Tab-separated table of C-alpha atoms in Angstrom:
chain	number	residue	atom	x	y	z
M	278	MET	CA	-125.037	-125.408	42.073
M	279	PRO	CA	-127.144	-122.836	40.294
M	280	VAL	CA	-125.461	-120.613	37.841
M	281	VAL	CA	-125.397	-116.948	38.919
M	282	HIS	CA	-125.308	-114.599	36.040
M	283	PRO	CA	-123.223	-111.402	36.432
M	284	GLU	CA	-126.270	-109.265	35.891
M	285	GLN	CA	-127.967	-110.811	38.896
M	286	THR	CA	-125.096	-109.754	41.230
M	287	ALA	CA	-124.429	-106.327	39.793
M	288	ARG	CA	-125.116	-103.337	42.014
M	289	PRO	CA	-128.155	-101.337	41.013
M	290	ALA	CA	-127.325	-98.357	38.788
M	291	HIS	CA	-127.489	-95.035	40.455
M	292	PRO	CA	-130.451	-92.859	39.426
M	293	PRO	CA	-129.412	-90.424	36.670
M	294	LEU	CA	-128.506	-86.914	37.858
M	295	PRO	CA	-130.979	-84.201	36.889
M	296	PRO	CA	-129.910	-82.039	33.908
M	297	ALA	CA	-127.531	-79.358	34.893
M	298	LEU	CA	-128.194	-75.692	34.133
M	299	VAL	CA	-124.650	-74.907	35.325
M	300	GLU	CA	-121.908	-77.364	35.686
M	301	ILE	CA	-118.334	-76.396	36.874
M	302	ASP	CA	-115.511	-78.835	37.135
M	303	ASP	CA	-112.331	-77.715	39.039
M	304	LEU	CA	-112.486	-74.083	38.169
M	305	ARG	CA	-109.276	-72.237	38.991
M	306	TYR	CA	-108.591	-68.529	38.559
M	307	SER	CA	-106.036	-65.990	39.566
M	308	TYR	CA	-106.234	-62.232	39.001
M	309	PRO	CA	-103.621	-60.455	36.768
M	310	ASP	CA	-101.528	-59.579	39.829
M	311	GLY	CA	-101.132	-63.238	40.567
M	312	GLN	CA	-103.643	-63.223	43.634
M	313	PRO	CA	-105.382	-66.572	43.542
M	314	ALA	CA	-109.211	-66.372	43.728
M	315	LEU	CA	-110.588	-69.742	42.913
M	316	LEU	CA	-108.740	-72.934	43.799
M	317	GLY	CA	-110.628	-75.791	42.229
M	318	VAL	CA	-114.300	-75.013	42.536
M	319	SER	CA	-116.741	-77.811	41.318
M	320	LEU	CA	-120.558	-77.620	41.541
M	321	ARG	CA	-123.698	-78.151	39.553
M	322	ILE	CA	-126.994	-76.344	39.665
M	323	ALA	CA	-130.151	-77.953	38.309
M	324	PRO	CA	-132.892	-75.939	36.681
M	325	GLY	CA	-135.263	-74.460	39.291
M	326	GLU	CA	-132.870	-74.679	42.219
M	327	LYS	CA	-132.667	-71.882	44.702
M	328	VAL	CA	-129.109	-71.731	45.929
M	329	ALA	CA	-127.376	-69.442	48.405
M	330	LEU	CA	-123.639	-68.764	48.100
M	331	VAL	CA	-122.140	-67.653	51.460
M	332	GLY	CA	-118.740	-67.115	52.976
M	333	PRO	CA	-116.320	-64.406	54.311
M	334	ASN	CA	-115.107	-61.577	52.186
M	335	GLY	CA	-112.530	-62.671	49.836
M	336	ALA	CA	-113.898	-66.169	49.628
M	337	GLY	CA	-114.259	-66.029	45.943
M	338	LYS	CA	-118.035	-65.672	45.656
M	339	SER	CA	-118.177	-62.618	43.438
M	340	THR	CA	-115.423	-64.005	41.326
M	341	LEU	CA	-117.347	-67.161	40.752
M	342	LEU	CA	-120.398	-65.152	39.750
M	343	LEU	CA	-118.426	-63.218	37.187
M	344	HIS	CA	-117.416	-66.444	35.560
M	345	LEU	CA	-121.009	-67.577	34.947
M	346	ASN	CA	-121.634	-65.233	32.044
M	347	GLY	CA	-118.014	-64.878	30.813
M	348	ILE	CA	-117.033	-61.481	32.422
M	349	LEU	CA	-114.014	-63.497	33.842
M	350	GLY	CA	-112.486	-66.642	32.440
M	351	GLY	CA	-112.093	-67.673	28.965
M	352	PRO	CA	-113.020	-70.375	26.332
M	353	GLU	CA	-111.019	-73.018	28.204
M	354	SER	CA	-112.940	-72.403	31.434
M	355	PRO	CA	-114.326	-75.735	32.797
M	356	LEU	CA	-117.783	-74.379	32.998
M	357	ARG	CA	-120.891	-75.221	31.067
M	358	VAL	CA	-124.244	-73.489	30.920
M	359	CYS	CA	-126.982	-75.602	29.463
M	360	GLY	CA	-124.024	-77.772	28.182
M	361	LEU	CA	-122.417	-74.835	26.378
M	362	PRO	CA	-118.789	-73.962	26.993
M	363	PRO	CA	-117.925	-70.179	27.198
M	364	THR	CA	-116.434	-69.822	23.840
M	365	LYS	CA	-116.680	-66.624	21.920
M	366	LYS	CA	-119.493	-68.087	19.694
M	367	ASN	CA	-121.470	-69.222	22.714
M	368	LEU	CA	-121.103	-66.112	24.901
M	369	PRO	CA	-124.076	-64.161	23.580
M	370	VAL	CA	-126.324	-67.202	24.272
M	371	ILE	CA	-124.827	-67.795	27.689
M	372	ARG	CA	-125.220	-64.119	28.635
M	373	GLY	CA	-128.838	-64.350	27.800
M	374	LEU	CA	-129.255	-67.499	29.948
M	375	VAL	CA	-127.406	-66.084	32.898
M	376	GLY	CA	-128.606	-62.748	34.355
M	377	LEU	CA	-126.023	-61.230	36.455
M	378	VAL	CA	-127.196	-58.525	38.972
M	379	PHE	CA	-124.444	-56.570	40.701
M	380	GLN	CA	-124.449	-55.470	44.294
M	381	ASN	CA	-124.595	-51.834	43.326
M	382	PRO	CA	-127.497	-51.180	41.013
M	383	ASP	CA	-125.817	-47.986	39.685
M	384	ASP	CA	-123.305	-50.247	37.928
M	385	GLN	CA	-126.189	-51.724	35.980
M	386	LEU	CA	-128.509	-48.768	35.287
M	387	PHE	CA	-127.191	-46.239	32.843
M	388	SER	CA	-130.074	-45.130	30.571
M	389	PRO	CA	-132.165	-41.913	30.857
M	390	THR	CA	-135.260	-43.836	31.820
M	391	VAL	CA	-136.312	-47.042	33.468
M	392	LEU	CA	-137.977	-48.315	30.217
M	393	GLU	CA	-134.790	-47.800	28.341
M	394	ASP	CA	-132.703	-49.660	30.840
M	395	VAL	CA	-135.058	-52.643	30.850
M	396	ALA	CA	-135.390	-52.728	27.056
M	397	PHE	CA	-131.658	-52.323	26.423
M	398	GLY	CA	-130.869	-56.102	26.400
M	399	PRO	CA	-133.852	-57.335	24.350
M	400	LEU	CA	-133.230	-54.418	21.921
M	401	HIS	CA	-129.715	-55.377	21.278
M	402	MET	CA	-130.752	-59.028	20.727
M	403	GLY	CA	-132.401	-57.754	17.533
M	404	LEU	CA	-135.971	-58.298	18.666
M	405	ALA	CA	-138.840	-56.428	17.070
M	406	GLU	CA	-139.969	-53.266	18.899
M	407	ALA	CA	-143.365	-54.859	19.926
M	408	GLU	CA	-141.528	-57.857	21.510
M	409	VAL	CA	-139.090	-55.568	23.261
M	410	ARG	CA	-141.907	-53.525	24.828
M	411	ARG	CA	-143.794	-56.799	25.739
M	412	ARG	CA	-140.798	-58.141	27.600
M	413	ALA	CA	-139.970	-54.880	29.316
M	414	ALA	CA	-143.648	-54.482	30.550
M	415	LEU	CA	-143.663	-58.114	31.771
M	416	ALA	CA	-140.317	-57.797	33.561
M	417	LEU	CA	-141.416	-54.504	35.270
M	418	ALA	CA	-144.696	-56.147	36.351
M	419	GLN	CA	-142.731	-59.118	37.786
M	420	VAL	CA	-140.718	-56.871	40.093
M	421	GLY	CA	-143.612	-54.631	41.021
M	422	MET	CA	-142.384	-51.640	39.166
M	423	ALA	CA	-145.077	-51.213	36.445
M	424	GLY	CA	-145.856	-47.494	35.848
M	425	PHE	CA	-142.220	-46.503	36.434
M	426	GLU	CA	-141.231	-46.704	32.720
M	427	GLU	CA	-140.525	-42.867	32.366
M	428	ARG	CA	-138.927	-42.426	35.677
M	429	LEU	CA	-135.281	-41.514	35.884
M	430	PRO	CA	-133.381	-44.381	37.465
M	431	HIS	CA	-131.063	-42.215	39.460
M	432	HIS	CA	-134.082	-40.604	41.218
M	433	LEU	CA	-135.317	-43.962	42.588
M	434	SER	CA	-134.596	-45.451	46.035
M	435	ILE	CA	-131.902	-48.106	46.252
M	436	GLY	CA	-134.629	-50.821	46.704
M	437	GLN	CA	-136.435	-49.650	43.601
M	438	LYS	CA	-133.114	-49.563	41.714
M	439	LYS	CA	-132.339	-53.223	42.734
M	440	ARG	CA	-135.732	-54.285	41.437
M	441	ILE	CA	-135.194	-52.449	38.213
M	442	ALA	CA	-131.697	-54.140	37.880
M	443	ILE	CA	-133.435	-57.511	38.272
M	444	ALA	CA	-136.083	-56.566	35.638
M	445	THR	CA	-133.188	-55.790	33.156
M	446	VAL	CA	-132.191	-59.445	33.269
M	447	LEU	CA	-135.732	-60.830	33.426
M	448	ALA	CA	-136.419	-58.981	30.136
M	449	MET	CA	-133.645	-61.114	28.616
M	450	SER	CA	-135.615	-64.286	29.581
M	451	ALA	CA	-132.653	-65.446	31.753
M	452	GLU	CA	-132.823	-68.972	32.920
M	453	LEU	CA	-130.567	-68.236	35.934
M	454	LEU	CA	-130.445	-65.202	38.049
M	455	ALA	CA	-126.933	-64.658	39.710
M	456	LEU	CA	-127.363	-61.912	42.269
M	457	ASP	CA	-124.493	-60.377	44.319
M	458	GLU	CA	-125.593	-59.109	47.814
M	459	PRO	CA	-129.127	-58.194	46.832
M	460	THR	CA	-130.198	-57.035	50.278
M	461	ALA	CA	-127.077	-54.855	50.903
M	462	GLY	CA	-128.029	-51.264	51.755
M	463	LEU	CA	-131.783	-51.830	52.030
M	464	ASP	CA	-133.944	-50.571	54.794
M	465	PRO	CA	-136.320	-53.155	56.436
M	466	ARG	CA	-139.137	-52.416	54.114
M	467	GLY	CA	-137.053	-52.589	50.941
M	468	ARG	CA	-135.432	-55.825	52.248
M	469	ARG	CA	-138.866	-57.399	52.870
M	470	GLN	CA	-140.018	-56.301	49.404
M	471	LEU	CA	-136.979	-57.867	47.771
M	472	ILE	CA	-137.308	-61.175	49.677
M	473	ASP	CA	-140.914	-61.392	48.592
M	474	LEU	CA	-139.834	-60.852	44.966
M	475	LEU	CA	-137.086	-63.394	45.121
M	476	ARG	CA	-139.344	-65.950	46.637
M	477	ALA	CA	-141.911	-65.456	43.927
M	478	LEU	CA	-139.548	-65.661	40.985
M	479	PRO	CA	-139.682	-68.999	39.092
M	480	GLN	CA	-136.191	-68.814	37.702
M	481	THR	CA	-133.178	-70.667	39.030
M	482	LEU	CA	-131.411	-68.501	41.633
M	483	LEU	CA	-127.744	-68.391	42.751
M	484	VAL	CA	-127.373	-65.579	45.309
M	485	SER	CA	-124.236	-64.452	47.044
M	486	THR	CA	-125.043	-63.019	50.408
M	487	HIS	CA	-123.990	-62.251	53.949
M	488	ASP	CA	-127.674	-62.084	54.914
M	489	MET	CA	-128.030	-65.397	56.692
M	490	ALA	CA	-131.666	-64.758	57.561
M	491	LEU	CA	-132.345	-64.407	53.845
M	492	VAL	CA	-130.594	-67.709	53.288
M	493	ARG	CA	-132.668	-69.333	55.909
M	494	ASP	CA	-135.934	-67.974	54.633
M	495	ILE	CA	-135.565	-68.651	50.937
M	496	PHE	CA	-132.910	-71.081	49.869
M	497	PRO	CA	-133.187	-74.855	50.328
M	498	ARG	CA	-129.601	-75.354	49.390
M	499	THR	CA	-126.489	-73.510	50.548
M	500	ILE	CA	-122.916	-73.463	49.273
M	501	ILE	CA	-120.260	-72.196	51.731
M	502	MET	CA	-117.034	-70.793	50.152
M	503	ASP	CA	-113.796	-69.903	51.922
M	504	GLY	CA	-110.309	-69.275	50.572
M	505	GLY	CA	-111.383	-69.764	46.936
M	506	ARG	CA	-112.873	-73.325	47.635
M	507	VAL	CA	-116.204	-74.814	48.292
M	508	VAL	CA	-116.017	-76.133	51.872
M	509	ALA	CA	-119.612	-77.224	52.247
M	510	ASP	CA	-122.653	-77.786	49.996
M	511	GLY	CA	-125.833	-79.126	51.267
M	512	ALA	CA	-129.346	-78.669	52.742
M	513	THR	CA	-129.595	-75.137	54.266
M	514	GLY	CA	-131.297	-76.237	57.408
M	515	GLU	CA	-128.578	-78.863	58.080
M	516	LEU	CA	-125.773	-76.439	57.501
M	517	LEU	CA	-127.317	-73.655	59.510
M	518	ARG	CA	-127.550	-75.995	62.491
M	519	ASP	CA	-123.807	-76.549	62.461
M	520	ALA	CA	-122.643	-73.604	64.542
M	521	GLY	CA	-119.065	-74.807	64.481
M	522	LEU	CA	-118.997	-74.949	60.720
M	523	LEU	CA	-120.441	-71.408	60.383
M	524	ALA	CA	-118.125	-69.975	62.983
M	525	ALA	CA	-115.082	-71.570	61.247
M	526	HIS	CA	-115.918	-69.679	58.073
M	527	GLY	CA	-116.886	-66.372	59.467
M	528	LEU	CA	-120.660	-66.896	59.426
M	529	GLU	CA	-123.321	-66.432	62.020
M	530	VAL	CA	-126.388	-68.567	62.861
M	531	PRO	CA	-129.359	-66.438	61.837
């Protein structure tokens, strides 16, 4: 009888997972009043992925986004960005890597001019003035707002404000853009312009939204959250064909 060596019968090794830009393992969080918000969220996002985050109000989507750059959570949070835990030492780096864009751009824009808003982050990174201006000019060009440098942010339309808010994080050379309800409040033209912008951006995207048509049109992967948990995570086309799954979690087929 021939001798069978163990290595000949061993199962083939699984291919290695791609490197994770974000990795979360069993994240739990309750607000100070004791209200639980995240009940064991685990996920990983690879560089270059475009991921939609959907679910009903109160599902925990915004709370999750706020953990990504340390606004919520603490140094013991089971979260890694480019392998870095959110310790006090690492937070400046993580906040440069993760660009968080709020639903209301007025929460993000506070300077007298557009240029000052977009330059604020790079300036406080200690970069030279020439580099700050280069980054600001590039970011404004990326969002189609070149020429608006001296405009007053509060005089702009909401669609223009949202693009400026995205420019503020692009100027930081963020690897991941985490956007909360980017199309909320936009008219059809503003929505289309924002969709075209998001489609063209090369950065990794994690976008919390109720706009299921946006999800269908841009994002290959969708994560559904409900009750502080991830209830589904997979190919967008497959999930959107499951009308029962969507209905069970307060979502509509686009």
